[in-house]
mmCIF file with all atom_site columns, C-alpha atoms in Angstrom:
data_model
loop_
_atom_site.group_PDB
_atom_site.id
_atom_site.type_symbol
_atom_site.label_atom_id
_atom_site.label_alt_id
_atom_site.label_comp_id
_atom_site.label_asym_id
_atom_site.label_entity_id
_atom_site.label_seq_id
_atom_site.pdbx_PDB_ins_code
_atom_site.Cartn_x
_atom_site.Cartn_y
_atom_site.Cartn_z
_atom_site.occupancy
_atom_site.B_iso_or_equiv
_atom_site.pdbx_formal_charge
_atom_site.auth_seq_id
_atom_site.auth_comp_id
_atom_site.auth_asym_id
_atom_site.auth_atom_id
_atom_site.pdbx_PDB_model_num
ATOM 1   C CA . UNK A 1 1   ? -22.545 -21.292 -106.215 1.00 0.00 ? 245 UNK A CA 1
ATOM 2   C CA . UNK A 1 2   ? -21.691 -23.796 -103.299 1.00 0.00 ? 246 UNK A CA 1
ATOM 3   C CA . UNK A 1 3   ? -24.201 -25.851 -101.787 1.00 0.00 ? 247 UNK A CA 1
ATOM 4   C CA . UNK A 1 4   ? -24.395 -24.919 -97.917  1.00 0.00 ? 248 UNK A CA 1
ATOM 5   C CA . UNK A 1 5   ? -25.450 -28.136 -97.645  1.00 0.00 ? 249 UNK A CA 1
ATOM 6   C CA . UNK A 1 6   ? -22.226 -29.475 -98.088  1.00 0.00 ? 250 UNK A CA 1
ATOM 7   C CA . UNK A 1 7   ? -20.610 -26.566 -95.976  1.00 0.00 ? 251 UNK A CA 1
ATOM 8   C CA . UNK A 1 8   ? -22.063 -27.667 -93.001  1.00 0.00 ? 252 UNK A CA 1
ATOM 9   C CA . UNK A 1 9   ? -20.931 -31.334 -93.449  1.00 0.00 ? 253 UNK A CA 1
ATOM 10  C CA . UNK A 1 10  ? -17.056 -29.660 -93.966  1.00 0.00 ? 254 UNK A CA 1
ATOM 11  C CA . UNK A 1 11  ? -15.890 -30.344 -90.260  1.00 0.00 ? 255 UNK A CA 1
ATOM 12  C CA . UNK A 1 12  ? -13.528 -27.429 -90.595  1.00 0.00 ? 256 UNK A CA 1
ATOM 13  C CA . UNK A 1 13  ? -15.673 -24.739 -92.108  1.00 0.00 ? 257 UNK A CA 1
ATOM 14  C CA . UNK A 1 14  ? -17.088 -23.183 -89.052  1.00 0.00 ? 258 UNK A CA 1
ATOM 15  C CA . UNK A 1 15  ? -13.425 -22.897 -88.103  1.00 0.00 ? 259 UNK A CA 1
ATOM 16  C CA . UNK A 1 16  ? -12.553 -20.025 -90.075  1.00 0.00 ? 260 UNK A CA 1
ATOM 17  C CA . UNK A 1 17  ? -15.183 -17.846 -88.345  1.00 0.00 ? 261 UNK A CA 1
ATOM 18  C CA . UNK A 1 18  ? -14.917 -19.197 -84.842  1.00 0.00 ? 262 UNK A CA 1
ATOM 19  C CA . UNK A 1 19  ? -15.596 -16.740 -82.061  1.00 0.00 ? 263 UNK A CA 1
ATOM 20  C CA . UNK A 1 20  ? -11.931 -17.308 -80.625  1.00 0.00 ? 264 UNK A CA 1
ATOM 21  C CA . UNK A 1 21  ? -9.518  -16.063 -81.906  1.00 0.00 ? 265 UNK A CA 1
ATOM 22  C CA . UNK A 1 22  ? -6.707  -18.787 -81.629  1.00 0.00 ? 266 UNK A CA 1
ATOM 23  C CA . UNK A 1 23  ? -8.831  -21.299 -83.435  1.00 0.00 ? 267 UNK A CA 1
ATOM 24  C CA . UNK A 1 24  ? -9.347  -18.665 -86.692  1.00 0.00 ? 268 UNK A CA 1
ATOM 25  C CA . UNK A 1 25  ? -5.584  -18.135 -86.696  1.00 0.00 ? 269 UNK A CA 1
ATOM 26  C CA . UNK A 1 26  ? -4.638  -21.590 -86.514  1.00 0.00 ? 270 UNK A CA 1
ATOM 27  C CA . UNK A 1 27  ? -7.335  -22.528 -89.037  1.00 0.00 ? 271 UNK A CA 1
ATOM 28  C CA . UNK A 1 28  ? -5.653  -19.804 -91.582  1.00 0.00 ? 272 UNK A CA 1
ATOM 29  C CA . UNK A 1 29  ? -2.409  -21.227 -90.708  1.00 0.00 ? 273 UNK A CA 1
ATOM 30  C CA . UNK A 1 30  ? -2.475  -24.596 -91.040  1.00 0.00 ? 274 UNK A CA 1
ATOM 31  C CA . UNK A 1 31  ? -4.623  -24.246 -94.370  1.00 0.00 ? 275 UNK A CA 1
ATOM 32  C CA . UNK A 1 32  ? -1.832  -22.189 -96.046  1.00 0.00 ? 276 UNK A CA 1
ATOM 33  C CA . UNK A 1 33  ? 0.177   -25.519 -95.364  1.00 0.00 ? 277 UNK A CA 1
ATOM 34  C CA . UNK A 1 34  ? -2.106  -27.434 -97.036  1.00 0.00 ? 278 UNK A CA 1
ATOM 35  C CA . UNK A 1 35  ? -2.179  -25.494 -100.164 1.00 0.00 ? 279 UNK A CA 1
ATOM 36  C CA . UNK A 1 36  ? 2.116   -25.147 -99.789  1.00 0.00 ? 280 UNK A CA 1
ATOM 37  C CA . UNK A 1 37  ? 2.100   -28.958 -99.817  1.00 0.00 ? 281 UNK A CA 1
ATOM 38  C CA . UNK A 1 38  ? -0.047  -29.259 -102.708 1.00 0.00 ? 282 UNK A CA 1
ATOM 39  C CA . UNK A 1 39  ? 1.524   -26.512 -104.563 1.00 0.00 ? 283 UNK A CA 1
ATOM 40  C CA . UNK A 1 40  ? 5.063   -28.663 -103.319 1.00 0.00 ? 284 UNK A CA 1
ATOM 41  C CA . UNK A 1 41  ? 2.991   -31.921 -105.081 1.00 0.00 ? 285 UNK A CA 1
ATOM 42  C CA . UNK A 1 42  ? 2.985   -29.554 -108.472 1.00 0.00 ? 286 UNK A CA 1
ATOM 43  C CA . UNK A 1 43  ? 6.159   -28.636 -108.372 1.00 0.00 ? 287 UNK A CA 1
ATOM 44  C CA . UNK A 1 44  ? 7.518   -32.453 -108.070 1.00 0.00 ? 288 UNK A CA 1
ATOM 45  C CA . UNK A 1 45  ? 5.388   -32.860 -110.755 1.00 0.00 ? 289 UNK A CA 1
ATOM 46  C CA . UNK A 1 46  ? 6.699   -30.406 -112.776 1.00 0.00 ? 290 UNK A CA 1
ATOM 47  C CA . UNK A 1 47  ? 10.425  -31.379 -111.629 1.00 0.00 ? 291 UNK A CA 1
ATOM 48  C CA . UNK A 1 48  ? 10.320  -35.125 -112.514 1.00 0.00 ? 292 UNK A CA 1
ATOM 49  C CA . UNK A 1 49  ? 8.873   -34.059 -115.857 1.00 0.00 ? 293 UNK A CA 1
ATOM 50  C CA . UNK A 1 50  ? 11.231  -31.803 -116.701 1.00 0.00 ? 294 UNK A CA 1
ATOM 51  C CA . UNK A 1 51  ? 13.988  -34.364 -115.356 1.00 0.00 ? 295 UNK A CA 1
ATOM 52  C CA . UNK A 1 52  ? 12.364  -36.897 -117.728 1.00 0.00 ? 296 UNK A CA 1
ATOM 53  C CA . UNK A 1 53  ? 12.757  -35.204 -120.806 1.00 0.00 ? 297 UNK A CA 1
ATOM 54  C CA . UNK A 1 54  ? 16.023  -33.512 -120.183 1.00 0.00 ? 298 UNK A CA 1
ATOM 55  C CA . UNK A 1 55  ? 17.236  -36.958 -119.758 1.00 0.00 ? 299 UNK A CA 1
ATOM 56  C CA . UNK A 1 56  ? 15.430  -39.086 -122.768 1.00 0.00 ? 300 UNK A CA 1
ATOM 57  C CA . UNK A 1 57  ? 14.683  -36.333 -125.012 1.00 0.00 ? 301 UNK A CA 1
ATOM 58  C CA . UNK A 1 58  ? 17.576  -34.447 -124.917 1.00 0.00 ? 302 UNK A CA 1
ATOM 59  C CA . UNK A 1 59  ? 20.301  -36.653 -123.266 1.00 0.00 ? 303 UNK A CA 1
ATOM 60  C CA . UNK A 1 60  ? 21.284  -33.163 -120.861 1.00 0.00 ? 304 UNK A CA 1
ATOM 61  C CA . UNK A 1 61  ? 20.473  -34.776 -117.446 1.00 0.00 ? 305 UNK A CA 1
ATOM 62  C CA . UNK A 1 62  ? 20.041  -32.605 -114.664 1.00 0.00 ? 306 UNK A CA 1
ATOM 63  C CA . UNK A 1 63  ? 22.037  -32.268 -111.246 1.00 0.00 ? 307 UNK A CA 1
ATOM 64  C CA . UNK A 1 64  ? 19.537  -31.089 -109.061 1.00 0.00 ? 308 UNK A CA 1
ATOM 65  C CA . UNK A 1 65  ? 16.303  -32.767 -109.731 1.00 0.00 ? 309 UNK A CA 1
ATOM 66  C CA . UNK A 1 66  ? 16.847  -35.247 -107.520 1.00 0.00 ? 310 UNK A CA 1
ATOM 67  C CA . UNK A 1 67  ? 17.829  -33.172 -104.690 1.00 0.00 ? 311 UNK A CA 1
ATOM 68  C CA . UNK A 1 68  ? 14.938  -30.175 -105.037 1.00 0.00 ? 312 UNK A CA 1
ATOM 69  C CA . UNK A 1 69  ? 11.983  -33.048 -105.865 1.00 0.00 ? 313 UNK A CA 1
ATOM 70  C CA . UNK A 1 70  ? 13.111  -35.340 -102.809 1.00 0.00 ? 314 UNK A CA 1
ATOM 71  C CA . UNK A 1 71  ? 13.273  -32.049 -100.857 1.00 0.00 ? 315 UNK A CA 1
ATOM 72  C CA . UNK A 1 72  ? 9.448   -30.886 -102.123 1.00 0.00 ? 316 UNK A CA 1
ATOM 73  C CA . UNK A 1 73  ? 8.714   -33.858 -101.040 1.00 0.00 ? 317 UNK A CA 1
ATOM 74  C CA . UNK A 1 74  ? 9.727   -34.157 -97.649  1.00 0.00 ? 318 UNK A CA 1
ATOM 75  C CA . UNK A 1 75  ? 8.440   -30.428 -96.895  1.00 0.00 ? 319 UNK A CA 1
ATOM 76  C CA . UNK A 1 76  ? 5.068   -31.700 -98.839  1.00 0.00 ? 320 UNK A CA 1
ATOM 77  C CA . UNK A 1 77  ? 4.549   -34.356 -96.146  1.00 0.00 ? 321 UNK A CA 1
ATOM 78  C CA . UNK A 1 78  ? 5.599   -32.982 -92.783  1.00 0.00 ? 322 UNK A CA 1
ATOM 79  C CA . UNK A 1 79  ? 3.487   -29.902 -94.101  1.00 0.00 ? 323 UNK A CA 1
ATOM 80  C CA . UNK A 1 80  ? 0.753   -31.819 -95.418  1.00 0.00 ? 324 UNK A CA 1
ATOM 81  C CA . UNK A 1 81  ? -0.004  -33.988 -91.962  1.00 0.00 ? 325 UNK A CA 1
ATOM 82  C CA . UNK A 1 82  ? -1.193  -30.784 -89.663  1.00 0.00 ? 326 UNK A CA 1
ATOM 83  C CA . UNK A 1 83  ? -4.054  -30.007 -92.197  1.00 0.00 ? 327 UNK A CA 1
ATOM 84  C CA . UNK A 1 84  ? -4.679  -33.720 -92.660  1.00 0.00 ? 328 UNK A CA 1
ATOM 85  C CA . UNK A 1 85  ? -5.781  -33.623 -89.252  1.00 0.00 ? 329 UNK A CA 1
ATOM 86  C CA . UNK A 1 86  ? -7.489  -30.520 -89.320  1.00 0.00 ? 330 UNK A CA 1
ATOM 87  C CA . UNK A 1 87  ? -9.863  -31.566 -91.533  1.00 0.00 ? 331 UNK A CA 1
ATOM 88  C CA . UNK A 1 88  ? -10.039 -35.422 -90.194  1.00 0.00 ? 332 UNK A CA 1
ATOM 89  C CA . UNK A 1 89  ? -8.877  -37.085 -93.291  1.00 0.00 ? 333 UNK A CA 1
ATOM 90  C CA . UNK A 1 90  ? -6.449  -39.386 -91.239  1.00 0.00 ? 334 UNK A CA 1
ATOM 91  C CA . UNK A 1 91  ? -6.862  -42.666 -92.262  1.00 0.00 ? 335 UNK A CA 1
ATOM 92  C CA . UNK A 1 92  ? -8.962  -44.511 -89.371  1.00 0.00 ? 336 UNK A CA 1
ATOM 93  C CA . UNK A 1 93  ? -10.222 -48.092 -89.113  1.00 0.00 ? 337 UNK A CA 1
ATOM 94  C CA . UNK A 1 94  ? -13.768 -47.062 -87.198  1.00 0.00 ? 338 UNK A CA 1
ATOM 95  C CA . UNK A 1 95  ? -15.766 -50.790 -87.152  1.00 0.00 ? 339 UNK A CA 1
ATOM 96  C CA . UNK A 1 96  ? -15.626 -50.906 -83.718  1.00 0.00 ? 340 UNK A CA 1
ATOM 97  C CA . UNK A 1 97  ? -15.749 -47.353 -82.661  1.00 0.00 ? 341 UNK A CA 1
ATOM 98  C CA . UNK A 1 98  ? -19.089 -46.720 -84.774  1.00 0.00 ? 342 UNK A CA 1
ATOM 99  C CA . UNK A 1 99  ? -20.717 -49.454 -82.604  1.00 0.00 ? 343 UNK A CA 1
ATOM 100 C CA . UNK A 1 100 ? -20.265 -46.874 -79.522  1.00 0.00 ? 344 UNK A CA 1
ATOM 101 C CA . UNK A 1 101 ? -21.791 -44.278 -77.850  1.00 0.00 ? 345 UNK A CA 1
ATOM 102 C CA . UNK A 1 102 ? -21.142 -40.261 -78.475  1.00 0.00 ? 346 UNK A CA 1
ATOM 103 C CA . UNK A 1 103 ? -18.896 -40.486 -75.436  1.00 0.00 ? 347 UNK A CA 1
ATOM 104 C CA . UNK A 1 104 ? -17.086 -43.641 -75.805  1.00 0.00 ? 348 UNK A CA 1
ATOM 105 C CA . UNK A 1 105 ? -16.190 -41.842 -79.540  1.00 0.00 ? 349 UNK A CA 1
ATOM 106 C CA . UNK A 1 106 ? -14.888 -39.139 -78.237  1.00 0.00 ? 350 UNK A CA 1
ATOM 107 C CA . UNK A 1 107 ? -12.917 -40.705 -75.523  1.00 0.00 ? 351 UNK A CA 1
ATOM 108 C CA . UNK A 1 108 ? -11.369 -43.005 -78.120  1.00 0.00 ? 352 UNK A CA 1
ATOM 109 C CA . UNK A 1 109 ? -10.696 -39.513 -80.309  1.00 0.00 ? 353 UNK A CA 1
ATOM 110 C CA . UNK A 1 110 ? -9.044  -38.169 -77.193  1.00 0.00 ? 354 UNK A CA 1
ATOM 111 C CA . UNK A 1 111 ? -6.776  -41.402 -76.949  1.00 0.00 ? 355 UNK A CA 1
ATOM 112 C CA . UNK A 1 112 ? -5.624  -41.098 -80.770  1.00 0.00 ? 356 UNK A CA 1
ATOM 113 C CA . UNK A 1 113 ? -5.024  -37.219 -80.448  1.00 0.00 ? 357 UNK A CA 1
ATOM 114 C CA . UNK A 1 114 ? -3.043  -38.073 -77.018  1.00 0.00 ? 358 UNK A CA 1
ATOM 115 C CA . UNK A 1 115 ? -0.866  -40.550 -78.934  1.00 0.00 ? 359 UNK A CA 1
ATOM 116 C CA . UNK A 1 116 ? -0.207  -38.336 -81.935  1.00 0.00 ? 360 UNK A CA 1
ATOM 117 C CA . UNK A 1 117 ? 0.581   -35.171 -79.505  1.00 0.00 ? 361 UNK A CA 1
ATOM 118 C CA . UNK A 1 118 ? 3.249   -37.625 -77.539  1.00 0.00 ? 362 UNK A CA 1
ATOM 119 C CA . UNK A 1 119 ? 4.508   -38.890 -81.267  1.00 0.00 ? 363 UNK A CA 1
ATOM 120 C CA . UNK A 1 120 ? 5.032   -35.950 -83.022  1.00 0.00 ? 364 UNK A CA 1
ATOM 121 C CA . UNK A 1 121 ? 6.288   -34.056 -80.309  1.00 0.00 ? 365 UNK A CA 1
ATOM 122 C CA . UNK A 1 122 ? 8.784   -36.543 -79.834  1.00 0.00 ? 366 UNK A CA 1
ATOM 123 C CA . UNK A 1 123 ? 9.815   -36.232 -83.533  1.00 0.00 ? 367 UNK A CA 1
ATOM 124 C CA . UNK A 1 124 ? 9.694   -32.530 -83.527  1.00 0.00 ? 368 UNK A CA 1
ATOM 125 C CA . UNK A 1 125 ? 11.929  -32.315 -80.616  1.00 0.00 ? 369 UNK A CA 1
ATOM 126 C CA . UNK A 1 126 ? 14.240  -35.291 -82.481  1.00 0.00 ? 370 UNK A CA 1
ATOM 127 C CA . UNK A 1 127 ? 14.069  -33.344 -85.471  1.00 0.00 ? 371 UNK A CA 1
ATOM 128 C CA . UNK A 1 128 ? 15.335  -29.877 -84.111  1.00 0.00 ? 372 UNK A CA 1
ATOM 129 C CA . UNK A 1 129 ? 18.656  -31.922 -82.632  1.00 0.00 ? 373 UNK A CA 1
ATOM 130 C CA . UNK A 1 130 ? 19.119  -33.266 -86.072  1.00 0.00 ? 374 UNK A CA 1
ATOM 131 C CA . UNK A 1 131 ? 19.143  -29.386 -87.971  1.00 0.00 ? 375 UNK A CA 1
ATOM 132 C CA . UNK A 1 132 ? 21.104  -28.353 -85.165  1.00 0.00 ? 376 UNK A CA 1
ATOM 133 C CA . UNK A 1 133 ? 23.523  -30.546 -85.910  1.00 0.00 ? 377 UNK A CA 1
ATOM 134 C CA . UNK A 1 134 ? 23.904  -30.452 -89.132  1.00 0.00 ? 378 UNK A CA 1
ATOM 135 C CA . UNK A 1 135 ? 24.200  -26.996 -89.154  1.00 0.00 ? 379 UNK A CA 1
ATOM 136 C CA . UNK A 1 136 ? 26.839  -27.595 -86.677  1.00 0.00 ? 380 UNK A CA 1
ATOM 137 C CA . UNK A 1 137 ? 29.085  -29.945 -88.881  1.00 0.00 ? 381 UNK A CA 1
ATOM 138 C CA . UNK A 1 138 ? 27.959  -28.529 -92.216  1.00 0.00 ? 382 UNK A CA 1
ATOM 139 C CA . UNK A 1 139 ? 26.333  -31.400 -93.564  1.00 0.00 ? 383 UNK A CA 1
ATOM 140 C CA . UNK A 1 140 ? 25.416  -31.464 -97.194  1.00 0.00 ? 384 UNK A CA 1
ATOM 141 C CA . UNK A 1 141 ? 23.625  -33.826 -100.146 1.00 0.00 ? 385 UNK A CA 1
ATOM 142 C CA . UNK A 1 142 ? 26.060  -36.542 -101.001 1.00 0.00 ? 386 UNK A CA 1
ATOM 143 C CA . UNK A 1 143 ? 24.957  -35.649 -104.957 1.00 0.00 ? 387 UNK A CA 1
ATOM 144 C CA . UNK A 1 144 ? 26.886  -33.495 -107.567 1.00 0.00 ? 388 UNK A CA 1
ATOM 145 C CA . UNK A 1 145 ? 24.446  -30.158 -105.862 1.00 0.00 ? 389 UNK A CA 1
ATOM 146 C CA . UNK A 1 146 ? 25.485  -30.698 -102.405 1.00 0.00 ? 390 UNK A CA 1
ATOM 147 C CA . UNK A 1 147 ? 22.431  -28.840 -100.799 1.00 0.00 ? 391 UNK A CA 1
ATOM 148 C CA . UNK A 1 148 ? 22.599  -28.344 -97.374  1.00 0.00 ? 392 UNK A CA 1
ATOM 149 C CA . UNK A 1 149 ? 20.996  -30.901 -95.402  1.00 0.00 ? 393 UNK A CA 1
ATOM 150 C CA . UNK A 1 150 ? 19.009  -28.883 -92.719  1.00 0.00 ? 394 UNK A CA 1
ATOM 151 C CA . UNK A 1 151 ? 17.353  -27.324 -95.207  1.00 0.00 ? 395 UNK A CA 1
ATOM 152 C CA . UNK A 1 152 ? 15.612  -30.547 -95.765  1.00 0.00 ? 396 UNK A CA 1
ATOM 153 C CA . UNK A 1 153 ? 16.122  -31.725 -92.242  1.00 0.00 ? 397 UNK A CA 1
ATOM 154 C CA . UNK A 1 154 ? 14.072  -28.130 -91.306  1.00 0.00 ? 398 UNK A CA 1
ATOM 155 C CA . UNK A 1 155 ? 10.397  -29.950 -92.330  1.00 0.00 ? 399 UNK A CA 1
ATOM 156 C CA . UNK A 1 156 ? 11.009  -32.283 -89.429  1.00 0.00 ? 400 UNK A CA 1
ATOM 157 C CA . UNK A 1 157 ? 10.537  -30.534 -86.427  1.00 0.00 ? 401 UNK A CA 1
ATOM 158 C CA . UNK A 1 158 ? 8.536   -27.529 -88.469  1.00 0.00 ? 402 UNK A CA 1
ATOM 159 C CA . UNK A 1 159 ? 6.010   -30.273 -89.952  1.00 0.00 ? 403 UNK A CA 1
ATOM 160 C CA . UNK A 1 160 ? 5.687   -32.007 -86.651  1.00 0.00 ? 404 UNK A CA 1
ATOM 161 C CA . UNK A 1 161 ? 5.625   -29.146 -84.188  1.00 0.00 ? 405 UNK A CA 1
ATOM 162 C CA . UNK A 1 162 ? 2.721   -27.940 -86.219  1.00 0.00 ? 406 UNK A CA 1
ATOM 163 C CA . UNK A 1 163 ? 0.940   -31.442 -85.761  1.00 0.00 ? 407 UNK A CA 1
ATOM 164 C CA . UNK A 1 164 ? 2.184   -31.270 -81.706  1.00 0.00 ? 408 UNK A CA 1
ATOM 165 C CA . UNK A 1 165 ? -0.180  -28.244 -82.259  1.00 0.00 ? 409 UNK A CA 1
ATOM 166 C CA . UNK A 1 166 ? -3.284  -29.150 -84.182  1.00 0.00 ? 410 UNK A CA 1
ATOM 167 C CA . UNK A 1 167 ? -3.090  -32.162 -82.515  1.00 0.00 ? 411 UNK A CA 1
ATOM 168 C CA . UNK A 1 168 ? -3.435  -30.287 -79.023  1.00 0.00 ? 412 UNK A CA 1
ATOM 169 C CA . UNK A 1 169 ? -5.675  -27.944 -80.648  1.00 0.00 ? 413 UNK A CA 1
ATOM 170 C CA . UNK A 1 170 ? -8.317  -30.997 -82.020  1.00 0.00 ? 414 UNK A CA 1
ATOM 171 C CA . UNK A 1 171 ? -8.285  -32.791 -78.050  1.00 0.00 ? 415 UNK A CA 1
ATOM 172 C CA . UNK A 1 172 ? -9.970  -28.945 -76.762  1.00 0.00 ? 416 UNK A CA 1
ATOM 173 C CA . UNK A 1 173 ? -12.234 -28.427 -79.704  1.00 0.00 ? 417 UNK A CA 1
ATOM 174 C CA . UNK A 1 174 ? -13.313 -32.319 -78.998  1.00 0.00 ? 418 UNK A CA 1
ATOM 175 C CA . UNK A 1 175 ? -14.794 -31.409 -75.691  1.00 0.00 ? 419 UNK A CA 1
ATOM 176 C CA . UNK A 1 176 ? -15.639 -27.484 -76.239  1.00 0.00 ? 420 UNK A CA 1
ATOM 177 C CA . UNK A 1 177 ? -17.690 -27.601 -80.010  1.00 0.00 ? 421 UNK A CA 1
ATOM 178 C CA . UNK A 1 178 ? -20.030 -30.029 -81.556  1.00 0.00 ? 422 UNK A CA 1
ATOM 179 C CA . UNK A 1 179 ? -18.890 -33.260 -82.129  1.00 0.00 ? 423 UNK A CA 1
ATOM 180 C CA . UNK A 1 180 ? -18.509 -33.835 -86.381  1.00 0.00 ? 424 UNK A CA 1
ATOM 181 C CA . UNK A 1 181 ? -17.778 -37.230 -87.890  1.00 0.00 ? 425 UNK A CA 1
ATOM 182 C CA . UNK A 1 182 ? -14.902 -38.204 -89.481  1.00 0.00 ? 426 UNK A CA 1
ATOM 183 C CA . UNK A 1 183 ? -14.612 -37.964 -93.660  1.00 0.00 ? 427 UNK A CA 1
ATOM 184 C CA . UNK A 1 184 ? -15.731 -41.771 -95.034  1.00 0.00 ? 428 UNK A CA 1
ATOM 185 C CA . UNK A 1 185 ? -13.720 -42.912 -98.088  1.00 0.00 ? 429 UNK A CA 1
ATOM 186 C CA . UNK A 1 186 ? -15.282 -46.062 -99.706  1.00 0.00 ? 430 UNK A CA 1
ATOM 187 C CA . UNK A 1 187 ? -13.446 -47.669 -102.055 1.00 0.00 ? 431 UNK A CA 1
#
């Protein structure tokens, strides 16, 4: 049975019954691409495993390990950054920002949120020209598979049109709900 406790310290739990209506959606949304990038983690797992003993075991190397793992992987980390933010697991350096007041916090927030909305906007827009033109020219894998390359190239603007989003998303929940610290790691 889970502790409510600990479900009101999850800064992203009230999300997924918030009165409005964008917020729930988004929460659902960006949570499913958590769980595809982890499943995506598996599956290189499972790839470079299977790779490994093909290889060593059985001397019957595989073509397209290289591709499809390099290819979960990309997906798993343009996917992966949206719910990072969404559930404030970003890797911060707070010293000086815990010394400050509740404002000062979240005008600092607001600064990093600005400067990841400008950055992965950027990117996504960046992105989009690059699958646009490699569909145009037909660009493909330079291994033995030959995937086609904006299938990979896809994640780019996908991945970071969905962090232009949460990011956008986090700077009018900062000012509209209560304000909920950020996850601590000590290692």
């Amino acid at each position: 049975m889970p502790n409510t406790e600990e479900k009101r310290t999850d800064p992203t739990a009230s999300r997924e019954h918030d009165p409005a209506l964008w917020v729930r959606l988004n929460y659902k949304l960006i949570t499913f691409c958590g769980r595809l990038s982890a499943a995506f983690y598996v599956a290189i797992t499972l790839i470079i495993t299977y790779e490994v003993v093909a290889r060593y075991i059985f001397t019957a190397p595989t073509i397209w390990s290289e591709d499809v793992s390099l290819l979960c992987q990309i997906w798993a980390t343009c996917l992966g950054a949206s719910w990072a933010l969404q559930n404030k697991t970003l890797i911060r350096i707070d010293f000086l920002t815990n010394l400050l007041g509740l404002k000062a916090k979240k005008a600092s927030d607001f600064l990093s949120l600005l400067s990841i909305t400008f950055f992965a906007g950027f990117i996504a827009y960046y992105g989009y020209q690059l699958v646009v033109d490699s569909i145009s020219i037909g660009a493909a894998s330079a291994s033995m598979l030959g995937l086609p390359l904006w299938i990979t190239k896809s994640a780019i603007p996908i991945g970071f049109g969905l962090l232009t989003i949460q990011s956008i998303l986090e700077m009018g929940l900062l000012f509209t709900r209560e304000y909920k610290n950020h996850e601590e790691v000590s290692l």
